Amino acid sequence: MRRKLVVGNWKMHGSHKANAELLAGITGARPFGCDVAVCVPFPYLSETAVTLASTDLRWGAQDCSAHEQGAYTGEVSVPMLAEFGCRYVIVGHSERRAYHGESDQLVADKAKAALARGVTPIVCVGETLAEREAGQTEAVVKRQLSAVIHTLAHCASEMVVAYEPVWAIGTGKVATPEQAQAVHAVLRAQLRAATPQADQMTLLYGGSVKPDNAATLFAQADIDGGLIGGAALKASDFVAICRAAE
Ligand code: PGA
């Protein structure tokens, strides 16, 4: 059986004080019967690493450059993330795709750069409301994942995939467990065609996961945990979601 993973995506939230309280609330609730990670803003990686170093909790970043180093003002490379002990980096979040124009191929290149340095990319895919209503959900997520599968080639099995319907992110409109499972099954089938390890891979659901809907989502056959935004900012909610994954 696949072990569940719950990842908090703090987005552009936090402060020294708020982070310390949040991390204290999470570490104080250990042990967890699932893997737990937080993906924090770059400036807080150092303090997060110090706070979590002696725990089995993991941490990561929310984006990375596809380049190793160079004249890329404002960007952060994977080797830098690796120096701060990042286990994960989120790539291709819909907010990056929408607000920063990230293409499927750029997302794939970022995932490749992460794996090259031993950092696990959490590759986000998902359709907009217009795409869902036009019946394009399957085609969109398959196109997004296909770019990554081709670029990672034999390493594809090492990524984590997160299905995040754009219409469910931060909106309170969660996909029904059946809707989410249907897309996860499509993604798993696509991965099976690409790698013999597809059944061991971790597929997360993200989009308005809350303590009261997490358990039914995580009970679906192909949903192996969650990528949590808003509810990851409140320790009691995040811990409750982790409990739902145990
Ligand atoms: P949400 O965000 O839980 O606030 O909907 C999820 C995400 O964007 O990763």
PDB file of C-alpha atoms and ligand atoms in Angstrom:
ATOM      1  CA  MET A   1       0.000   0.000   0.000  1.00  0.00           C
ATOM      2  CA  ARG A   2       1.225   3.508  -0.800  1.00  0.00           C
ATOM      3  CA  ARG A   3       2.038   5.675   2.209  1.00  0.00           C
ATOM      4  CA  LYS A   4       0.050   8.893   2.244  1.00  0.00           C
ATOM      5  CA  LEU A   5       1.704  12.302   1.930  1.00  0.00           C
ATOM      6  CA  VAL A   6       0.284  15.640   3.067  1.00  0.00           C
ATOM      7  CA  VAL A   7       2.068  18.797   1.885  1.00  0.00           C
ATOM      8  CA  GLY A   8       1.300  22.315   3.088  1.00  0.00           C
ATOM      9  CA  ASN A   9       1.696  25.001   0.433  1.00  0.00           C
ATOM     10  CA  TRP A  10       2.043  28.228   2.387  1.00  0.00           C
ATOM     11  CA  LYS A  11       2.043  30.342  -0.794  1.00  0.00           C
ATOM     12  CA  MET A  12       3.007  33.971  -0.063  1.00  0.00           C
ATOM     13  CA  HIS A  13       2.003  33.884   3.594  1.00  0.00           C
ATOM     14  CA  GLY A  14       3.982  33.979   6.793  1.00  0.00           C
ATOM     15  CA  SER A  15       6.219  35.933   9.130  1.00  0.00           C
ATOM     16  CA  HIS A  16       8.843  34.879  11.660  1.00  0.00           C
ATOM     17  CA  LYS A  17       6.225  34.915  14.393  1.00  0.00           C
ATOM     18  CA  ALA A  18       3.419  33.213  12.478  1.00  0.00           C
ATOM     19  CA  ASN A  19       5.761  30.517  11.116  1.00  0.00           C
ATOM     20  CA  ALA A  20       7.150  29.710  14.547  1.00  0.00           C
ATOM     21  CA  GLU A  21       3.634  29.244  15.927  1.00  0.00           C
ATOM     22  CA  LEU A  22       2.498  27.184  12.960  1.00  0.00           C
ATOM     23  CA  LEU A  23       5.541  24.900  13.009  1.00  0.00           C
ATOM     24  CA  ALA A  24       5.270  24.493  16.791  1.00  0.00           C
ATOM     25  CA  GLY A  25       1.660  23.421  16.370  1.00  0.00           C
ATOM     26  CA  ILE A  26       2.589  20.864  13.722  1.00  0.00           C
ATOM     27  CA  THR A  27       5.689  19.463  15.415  1.00  0.00           C
ATOM     28  CA  GLY A  28       3.807  19.261  18.707  1.00  0.00           C
ATOM     29  CA  ALA A  29       1.237  16.965  17.120  1.00  0.00           C
ATOM     30  CA  ARG A  30       3.776  14.319  16.119  1.00  0.00           C
ATOM     31  CA  PRO A  31       3.950  11.450  15.465  1.00  0.00           C
ATOM     32  CA  PHE A  32       1.975  11.242  12.234  1.00  0.00           C
ATOM     33  CA  GLY A  33       1.036   8.039  10.482  1.00  0.00           C
ATOM     34  CA  CYS A  34       1.722   9.618   7.099  1.00  0.00           C
ATOM     35  CA  ASP A  35       4.503  11.672   5.534  1.00  0.00           C
ATOM     36  CA  VAL A  36       4.137  15.399   6.206  1.00  0.00           C
ATOM     37  CA  ALA A  37       5.878  18.345   4.547  1.00  0.00           C
ATOM     38  CA  VAL A  38       5.612  22.128   4.350  1.00  0.00           C
ATOM     39  CA  CYS A  39       6.561  24.167   1.274  1.00  0.00           C
ATOM     40  CA  VAL A  40       7.446  27.626   2.519  1.00  0.00           C
ATOM     41  CA  PRO A  41       8.451  30.957   0.926  1.00  0.00           C
ATOM     42  CA  PHE A  42      12.187  31.106   0.087  1.00  0.00           C
ATOM     43  CA  PRO A  43      13.195  33.546   2.865  1.00  0.00           C
ATOM     44  CA  TYR A  44      11.834  31.163   5.496  1.00  0.00           C
ATOM     45  CA  LEU A  45      13.611  28.018   4.300  1.00  0.00           C
ATOM     46  CA  SER A  46      16.499  28.518   6.672  1.00  0.00           C
ATOM     47  CA  GLU A  47      14.438  28.833   9.845  1.00  0.00           C
ATOM     48  CA  THR A  48      12.144  26.017   8.710  1.00  0.00           C
ATOM     49  CA  ALA A  49      15.149  23.756   8.161  1.00  0.00           C
ATOM     50  CA  VAL A  50      16.483  24.566  11.628  1.00  0.00           C
ATOM     51  CA  THR A  51      13.102  23.983  13.282  1.00  0.00           C
ATOM     52  CA  LEU A  52      12.372  20.704  11.510  1.00  0.00           C
ATOM     53  CA  ALA A  53      15.899  19.281  11.312  1.00  0.00           C
ATOM     54  CA  SER A  54      15.487  17.001  14.317  1.00  0.00           C
ATOM     55  CA  THR A  55      12.016  15.791  13.262  1.00  0.00           C
ATOM     56  CA  ASP A  56      10.749  13.450  10.578  1.00  0.00           C
ATOM     57  CA  LEU A  57       8.814  16.318   8.998  1.00  0.00           C
ATOM     58  CA  ARG A  58      10.008  17.450   5.564  1.00  0.00           C
ATOM     59  CA  TRP A  59      10.204  20.836   3.927  1.00  0.00           C
ATOM     60  CA  GLY A  60      10.485  22.298   0.486  1.00  0.00           C
ATOM     61  CA  ALA A  61      10.008  25.297  -1.790  1.00  0.00           C
ATOM     62  CA  GLN A  62       7.186  26.450  -4.044  1.00  0.00           C
ATOM     63  CA  ASP A  63       9.128  26.999  -7.253  1.00  0.00           C
ATOM     64  CA  CYS A  64      12.636  26.796  -8.682  1.00  0.00           C
ATOM     65  CA  SER A  65      14.587  27.878 -11.698  1.00  0.00           C
ATOM     66  CA  ALA A  66      15.172  25.407 -14.506  1.00  0.00           C
ATOM     67  CA  HIS A  67      18.770  26.671 -14.610  1.00  0.00           C
ATOM     68  CA  GLU A  68      21.634  25.588 -12.349  1.00  0.00           C
ATOM     69  CA  GLN A  69      23.063  29.082 -11.957  1.00  0.00           C
ATOM     70  CA  GLY A  70      23.661  32.257 -13.920  1.00  0.00           C
ATOM     71  CA  ALA A  71      22.300  35.679 -14.784  1.00  0.00           C
ATOM     72  CA  TYR A  72      18.670  35.066 -13.827  1.00  0.00           C
ATOM     73  CA  THR A  73      17.809  37.927 -11.502  1.00  0.00           C
ATOM     74  CA  GLY A  74      15.254  37.029  -8.874  1.00  0.00           C
ATOM     75  CA  GLU A  75      15.370  33.283  -9.477  1.00  0.00           C
ATOM     76  CA  VAL A  76      16.364  30.535  -7.064  1.00  0.00           C
ATOM     77  CA  SER A  77      18.159  27.401  -8.251  1.00  0.00           C
ATOM     78  CA  VAL A  78      17.670  23.813  -7.173  1.00  0.00           C
ATOM     79  CA  PRO A  79      21.268  23.527  -5.886  1.00  0.00           C
ATOM     80  CA  MET A  80      20.408  26.390  -3.503  1.00  0.00           C
ATOM     81  CA  LEU A  81      17.258  24.598  -2.354  1.00  0.00           C
ATOM     82  CA  ALA A  82      19.283  21.434  -1.851  1.00  0.00           C
ATOM     83  CA  GLU A  83      21.703  23.334   0.398  1.00  0.00           C
ATOM     84  CA  PHE A  84      18.765  24.160   2.642  1.00  0.00           C
ATOM     85  CA  GLY A  85      17.753  20.525   2.854  1.00  0.00           C
ATOM     86  CA  CYS A  86      14.650  20.806   0.691  1.00  0.00           C
ATOM     87  CA  ARG A  87      13.087  17.433   0.064  1.00  0.00           C
ATOM     88  CA  TYR A  88      10.439  18.809  -2.302  1.00  0.00           C
ATOM     89  CA  VAL A  89       9.817  21.638  -4.715  1.00  0.00           C
ATOM     90  CA  ILE A  90       6.386  22.421  -6.143  1.00  0.00           C
ATOM     91  CA  VAL A  91       6.558  23.057  -9.901  1.00  0.00           C
ATOM     92  CA  GLY A  92       3.833  24.126 -12.301  1.00  0.00           C
ATOM     93  CA  HIS A  93       1.396  25.357  -9.678  1.00  0.00           C
ATOM     94  CA  SER A  94      -1.556  26.906 -11.510  1.00  0.00           C
ATOM     95  CA  GLU A  95      -0.724  30.286  -9.982  1.00  0.00           C
ATOM     96  CA  ARG A  96       2.721  30.097 -11.633  1.00  0.00           C
ATOM     97  CA  ARG A  97       1.222  28.935 -14.915  1.00  0.00           C
ATOM     98  CA  ALA A  98      -1.408  31.715 -14.847  1.00  0.00           C
ATOM     99  CA  TYR A  99       0.491  34.697 -13.406  1.00  0.00           C
ATOM    100  CA  HIS A 100       3.969  33.937 -14.702  1.00  0.00           C
ATOM    101  CA  GLY A 101       3.097  32.363 -18.025  1.00  0.00           C
ATOM    102  CA  GLU A 102       4.853  29.089 -17.285  1.00  0.00           C
ATOM    103  CA  SER A 103       4.541  26.634 -20.155  1.00  0.00           C
ATOM    104  CA  ASP A 104       4.215  22.870 -19.914  1.00  0.00           C
ATOM    105  CA  GLN A 105       7.801  22.533 -21.144  1.00  0.00           C
ATOM    106  CA  LEU A 106       9.208  25.018 -18.626  1.00  0.00           C
ATOM    107  CA  VAL A 107       7.448  23.114 -15.842  1.00  0.00           C
ATOM    108  CA  ALA A 108       8.959  19.889 -17.167  1.00  0.00           C
ATOM    109  CA  ASP A 109      12.428  21.465 -17.294  1.00  0.00           C
ATOM    110  CA  LYS A 110      12.061  22.602 -13.677  1.00  0.00           C
ATOM    111  CA  ALA A 111      11.049  19.095 -12.638  1.00  0.00           C
ATOM    112  CA  LYS A 112      14.113  17.718 -14.405  1.00  0.00           C
ATOM    113  CA  ALA A 113      16.402  20.257 -12.724  1.00  0.00           C
ATOM    114  CA  ALA A 114      14.971  19.253  -9.341  1.00  0.00           C
ATOM    115  CA  LEU A 115      15.476  15.528  -9.848  1.00  0.00           C
ATOM    116  CA  ALA A 116      19.015  16.096 -11.088  1.00  0.00           C
ATOM    117  CA  ARG A 117      19.831  17.373  -7.583  1.00  0.00           C
ATOM    118  CA  GLY A 118      17.826  14.833  -5.649  1.00  0.00           C
ATOM    119  CA  VAL A 119      14.933  17.162  -4.851  1.00  0.00           C
ATOM    120  CA  THR A 120      11.513  15.617  -5.523  1.00  0.00           C
ATOM    121  CA  PRO A 121       9.352  17.774  -7.793  1.00  0.00           C
ATOM    122  CA  ILE A 122       5.659  17.985  -6.932  1.00  0.00           C
ATOM    123  CA  VAL A 123       4.283  18.568 -10.419  1.00  0.00           C
ATOM    124  CA  CYS A 124       0.885  20.286 -10.458  1.00  0.00           C
ATOM    125  CA  VAL A 125      -1.640  19.734 -13.213  1.00  0.00           C
ATOM    126  CA  GLY A 126      -5.255  20.831 -13.458  1.00  0.00           C
ATOM    127  CA  GLU A 127      -7.935  22.308 -15.650  1.00  0.00           C
ATOM    128  CA  THR A 128      -9.723  25.659 -15.423  1.00  0.00           C
ATOM    129  CA  LEU A 129     -13.487  25.889 -15.001  1.00  0.00           C
ATOM    130  CA  ALA A 130     -13.888  26.810 -18.697  1.00  0.00           C
ATOM    131  CA  GLU A 131     -11.852  23.767 -19.708  1.00  0.00           C
ATOM    132  CA  ARG A 132     -13.926  21.476 -17.465  1.00  0.00           C
ATOM    133  CA  GLU A 133     -17.178  22.864 -18.814  1.00  0.00           C
ATOM    134  CA  ALA A 134     -15.912  22.363 -22.360  1.00  0.00           C
ATOM    135  CA  GLY A 135     -15.237  18.696 -21.568  1.00  0.00           C
ATOM    136  CA  GLN A 136     -11.478  19.156 -21.877  1.00  0.00           C
ATOM    137  CA  THR A 137     -10.374  18.101 -18.388  1.00  0.00           C
ATOM    138  CA  GLU A 138      -8.767  14.838 -19.452  1.00  0.00           C
ATOM    139  CA  ALA A 139      -7.030  16.333 -22.481  1.00  0.00           C
ATOM    140  CA  VAL A 140      -5.614  19.236 -20.459  1.00  0.00           C
ATOM    141  CA  VAL A 141      -4.158  17.215 -17.583  1.00  0.00           C
ATOM    142  CA  LYS A 142      -2.787  14.597 -19.989  1.00  0.00           C
ATOM    143  CA  ARG A 143      -1.077  17.298 -22.056  1.00  0.00           C
ATOM    144  CA  GLN A 144       0.444  18.879 -18.933  1.00  0.00           C
ATOM    145  CA  LEU A 145       1.669  15.542 -17.572  1.00  0.00           C
ATOM    146  CA  SER A 146       2.878  14.311 -20.932  1.00  0.00           C
ATOM    147  CA  ALA A 147       5.448  17.113 -21.214  1.00  0.00           C
ATOM    148  CA  VAL A 148       6.905  16.107 -17.860  1.00  0.00           C
ATOM    149  CA  ILE A 149       6.895  12.378 -18.597  1.00  0.00           C
ATOM    150  CA  HIS A 150       8.778  12.910 -21.849  1.00  0.00           C
ATOM    151  CA  THR A 151      11.316  15.248 -20.319  1.00  0.00           C
ATOM    152  CA  LEU A 152      11.995  13.086 -17.252  1.00  0.00           C
ATOM    153  CA  ALA A 153      12.043   9.865 -19.307  1.00  0.00           C
ATOM    154  CA  HIS A 154      13.273   6.972 -17.135  1.00  0.00           C
ATOM    155  CA  CYS A 155      13.166   9.191 -14.004  1.00  0.00           C
ATOM    156  CA  ALA A 156       9.448   9.943 -14.347  1.00  0.00           C
ATOM    157  CA  SER A 157       8.545   7.571 -11.533  1.00  0.00           C
ATOM    158  CA  GLU A 158      10.484   9.754  -9.064  1.00  0.00           C
ATOM    159  CA  MET A 159       8.143  12.737  -9.249  1.00  0.00           C
ATOM    160  CA  VAL A 160       5.047  13.367  -7.169  1.00  0.00           C
ATOM    161  CA  VAL A 161       2.014  14.488  -9.193  1.00  0.00           C
ATOM    162  CA  ALA A 162      -0.630  16.811  -7.761  1.00  0.00           C
ATOM    163  CA  TYR A 163      -4.012  17.143  -9.451  1.00  0.00           C
ATOM    164  CA  GLU A 164      -5.325  20.588  -8.618  1.00  0.00           C
ATOM    165  CA  PRO A 165      -8.416  21.706 -10.515  1.00  0.00           C
ATOM    166  CA  VAL A 166      -7.932  25.451 -10.899  1.00  0.00           C
ATOM    167  CA  TRP A 167     -11.596  26.113 -10.110  1.00  0.00           C
ATOM    168  CA  ALA A 168     -11.174  24.435  -6.718  1.00  0.00           C
ATOM    169  CA  ILE A 169      -8.084  26.324  -5.556  1.00  0.00           C
ATOM    170  CA  GLY A 170      -8.810  28.817  -2.809  1.00  0.00           C
ATOM    171  CA  THR A 171     -12.463  28.933  -3.831  1.00  0.00           C
ATOM    172  CA  GLY A 172     -14.003  26.597  -1.281  1.00  0.00           C
ATOM    173  CA  LYS A 173     -15.348  24.582  -4.258  1.00  0.00           C
ATOM    174  CA  VAL A 174     -13.780  21.207  -3.691  1.00  0.00           C
ATOM    175  CA  ALA A 175     -13.933  18.535  -6.392  1.00  0.00           C
ATOM    176  CA  THR A 176     -16.184  15.697  -5.300  1.00  0.00           C
ATOM    177  CA  PRO A 177     -14.235  12.573  -4.342  1.00  0.00           C
ATOM    178  CA  GLU A 178     -15.617  10.947  -7.506  1.00  0.00           C
ATOM    179  CA  GLN A 179     -14.499  13.836  -9.748  1.00  0.00           C
ATOM    180  CA  ALA A 180     -11.039  13.839  -8.195  1.00  0.00           C
ATOM    181  CA  GLN A 181     -10.684  10.049  -8.362  1.00  0.00           C
ATOM    182  CA  ALA A 182     -11.736  10.005 -12.016  1.00  0.00           C
ATOM    183  CA  VAL A 183      -8.912  12.375 -12.952  1.00  0.00           C
ATOM    184  CA  HIS A 184      -6.422  10.574 -10.713  1.00  0.00           C
ATOM    185  CA  ALA A 185      -7.278   7.322 -12.479  1.00  0.00           C
ATOM    186  CA  VAL A 186      -6.590   8.978 -15.831  1.00  0.00           C
ATOM    187  CA  LEU A 187      -3.221  10.233 -14.573  1.00  0.00           C
ATOM    188  CA  ARG A 188      -2.307   6.857 -13.066  1.00  0.00           C
ATOM    189  CA  ALA A 189      -3.128   5.143 -16.369  1.00  0.00           C
ATOM    190  CA  GLN A 190      -0.966   7.634 -18.244  1.00  0.00           C
ATOM    191  CA  LEU A 191       1.878   6.981 -15.817  1.00  0.00           C
ATOM    192  CA  ARG A 192       1.435   3.204 -16.180  1.00  0.00           C
ATOM    193  CA  ALA A 193       2.042   3.547 -19.890  1.00  0.00           C
ATOM    194  CA  ALA A 194       5.271   5.414 -19.103  1.00  0.00           C
ATOM    195  CA  THR A 195       6.811   3.569 -16.180  1.00  0.00           C
ATOM    196  CA  PRO A 196       6.532   0.174 -14.499  1.00  0.00           C
ATOM    197  CA  GLN A 197       6.619   1.977 -11.118  1.00  0.00           C
ATOM    198  CA  ALA A 198       3.373   3.908 -11.668  1.00  0.00           C
ATOM    199  CA  ASP A 199       1.530   1.995  -8.973  1.00  0.00           C
ATOM    200  CA  GLN A 200       4.101   3.023  -6.370  1.00  0.00           C
ATOM    201  CA  MET A 201       3.922   6.718  -7.298  1.00  0.00           C
ATOM    202  CA  THR A 202       2.313   9.333  -5.066  1.00  0.00           C
ATOM    203  CA  LEU A 203      -0.608  11.266  -6.581  1.00  0.00           C
ATOM    204  CA  LEU A 204      -1.914  14.159  -4.478  1.00  0.00           C
ATOM    205  CA  TYR A 205      -5.194  16.024  -4.721  1.00  0.00           C
ATOM    206  CA  GLY A 206      -5.249  19.778  -4.062  1.00  0.00           C
ATOM    207  CA  GLY A 207      -7.987  22.405  -4.068  1.00  0.00           C
ATOM    208  CA  SER A 208      -9.968  23.455  -0.989  1.00  0.00           C
ATOM    209  CA  VAL A 209      -8.998  20.392   1.063  1.00  0.00           C
ATOM    210  CA  LYS A 210     -10.267  20.977   4.607  1.00  0.00           C
ATOM    211  CA  PRO A 211     -10.509  18.880   7.773  1.00  0.00           C
ATOM    212  CA  ASP A 212     -14.116  17.972   6.965  1.00  0.00           C
ATOM    213  CA  ASN A 213     -13.565  16.735   3.396  1.00  0.00           C
ATOM    214  CA  ALA A 214     -10.046  15.285   3.580  1.00  0.00           C
ATOM    215  CA  ALA A 215     -10.925  11.773   4.722  1.00  0.00           C
ATOM    216  CA  THR A 216     -13.318  10.985   1.867  1.00  0.00           C
ATOM    217  CA  LEU A 217     -10.895  12.410  -0.707  1.00  0.00           C
ATOM    218  CA  PHE A 218      -7.980  10.420   0.723  1.00  0.00           C
ATOM    219  CA  ALA A 219     -10.099   7.245   0.760  1.00  0.00           C
ATOM    220  CA  GLN A 220     -10.209   7.197  -3.056  1.00  0.00           C
ATOM    221  CA  ALA A 221      -8.195   4.463  -4.723  1.00  0.00           C
ATOM    222  CA  ASP A 222      -5.739   6.703  -6.558  1.00  0.00           C
ATOM    223  CA  ILE A 223      -5.537   9.651  -4.155  1.00  0.00           C
ATOM    224  CA  ASP A 224      -2.422   9.315  -2.009  1.00  0.00           C
ATOM    225  CA  GLY A 225      -2.690  12.513   0.014  1.00  0.00           C
ATOM    226  CA  GLY A 226      -3.093  16.224  -0.458  1.00  0.00           C
ATOM    227  CA  LEU A 227      -1.484  19.512  -1.381  1.00  0.00           C
ATOM    228  CA  ILE A 228      -3.025  21.948   1.064  1.00  0.00           C
ATOM    229  CA  GLY A 229      -3.168  25.731   0.679  1.00  0.00           C
ATOM    230  CA  GLY A 230      -5.415  27.779   2.937  1.00  0.00           C
ATOM    231  CA  ALA A 231      -5.923  25.063   5.540  1.00  0.00           C
ATOM    232  CA  ALA A 232      -2.145  24.618   5.871  1.00  0.00           C
ATOM    233  CA  LEU A 233      -1.845  28.020   7.558  1.00  0.00           C
ATOM    234  CA  LYS A 234      -3.727  26.957  10.686  1.00  0.00           C
ATOM    235  CA  ALA A 235      -1.937  24.256  12.683  1.00  0.00           C
ATOM    236  CA  SER A 236      -5.110  22.619  14.002  1.00  0.00           C
ATOM    237  CA  ASP A 237      -6.620  22.358  10.505  1.00  0.00           C
ATOM    238  CA  PHE A 238      -3.401  21.091   8.933  1.00  0.00           C
ATOM    239  CA  VAL A 239      -2.912  18.531  11.682  1.00  0.00           C
ATOM    240  CA  ALA A 240      -6.525  17.370  11.298  1.00  0.00           C
ATOM    241  CA  ILE A 241      -5.937  16.862   7.564  1.00  0.00           C
ATOM    242  CA  CYS A 242      -2.774  14.874   8.310  1.00  0.00           C
ATOM    243  CA  ARG A 243      -4.783  12.718  10.739  1.00  0.00           C
ATOM    244  CA  ALA A 244      -7.310  12.068   7.965  1.00  0.00           C
ATOM    245  CA  ALA A 245      -4.443  10.649   5.886  1.00  0.00           C
ATOM    246  CA  GLU A 246      -3.228   8.203   8.540  1.00  0.00           C
TER     247      GLU A 246
HETATM  248  P1  PGA B   1      -6.233  25.659  -1.373  1.00  0.00           P
HETATM  249  O1  PGA B   1      -4.903  25.683  -2.255  1.00  0.00           O
HETATM  250  O2  PGA B   1      -6.127  24.477  -0.444  1.00  0.00           O
HETATM  251  O3  PGA B   1      -6.223  26.966  -0.629  1.00  0.00           O
HETATM  252  O4  PGA B   1      -7.382  25.539  -2.310  1.00  0.00           O
HETATM  253  C1  PGA B   1      -4.312  24.508  -2.737  1.00  0.00           C
HETATM  254  C2  PGA B   1      -3.114  24.853  -3.588  1.00  0.00           C
HETATM  255  O5  PGA B   1      -3.170  25.844  -4.329  1.00  0.00           O
HETATM  256  O6  PGA B   1      -2.080  24.152  -3.549  1.00  0.00           O
END
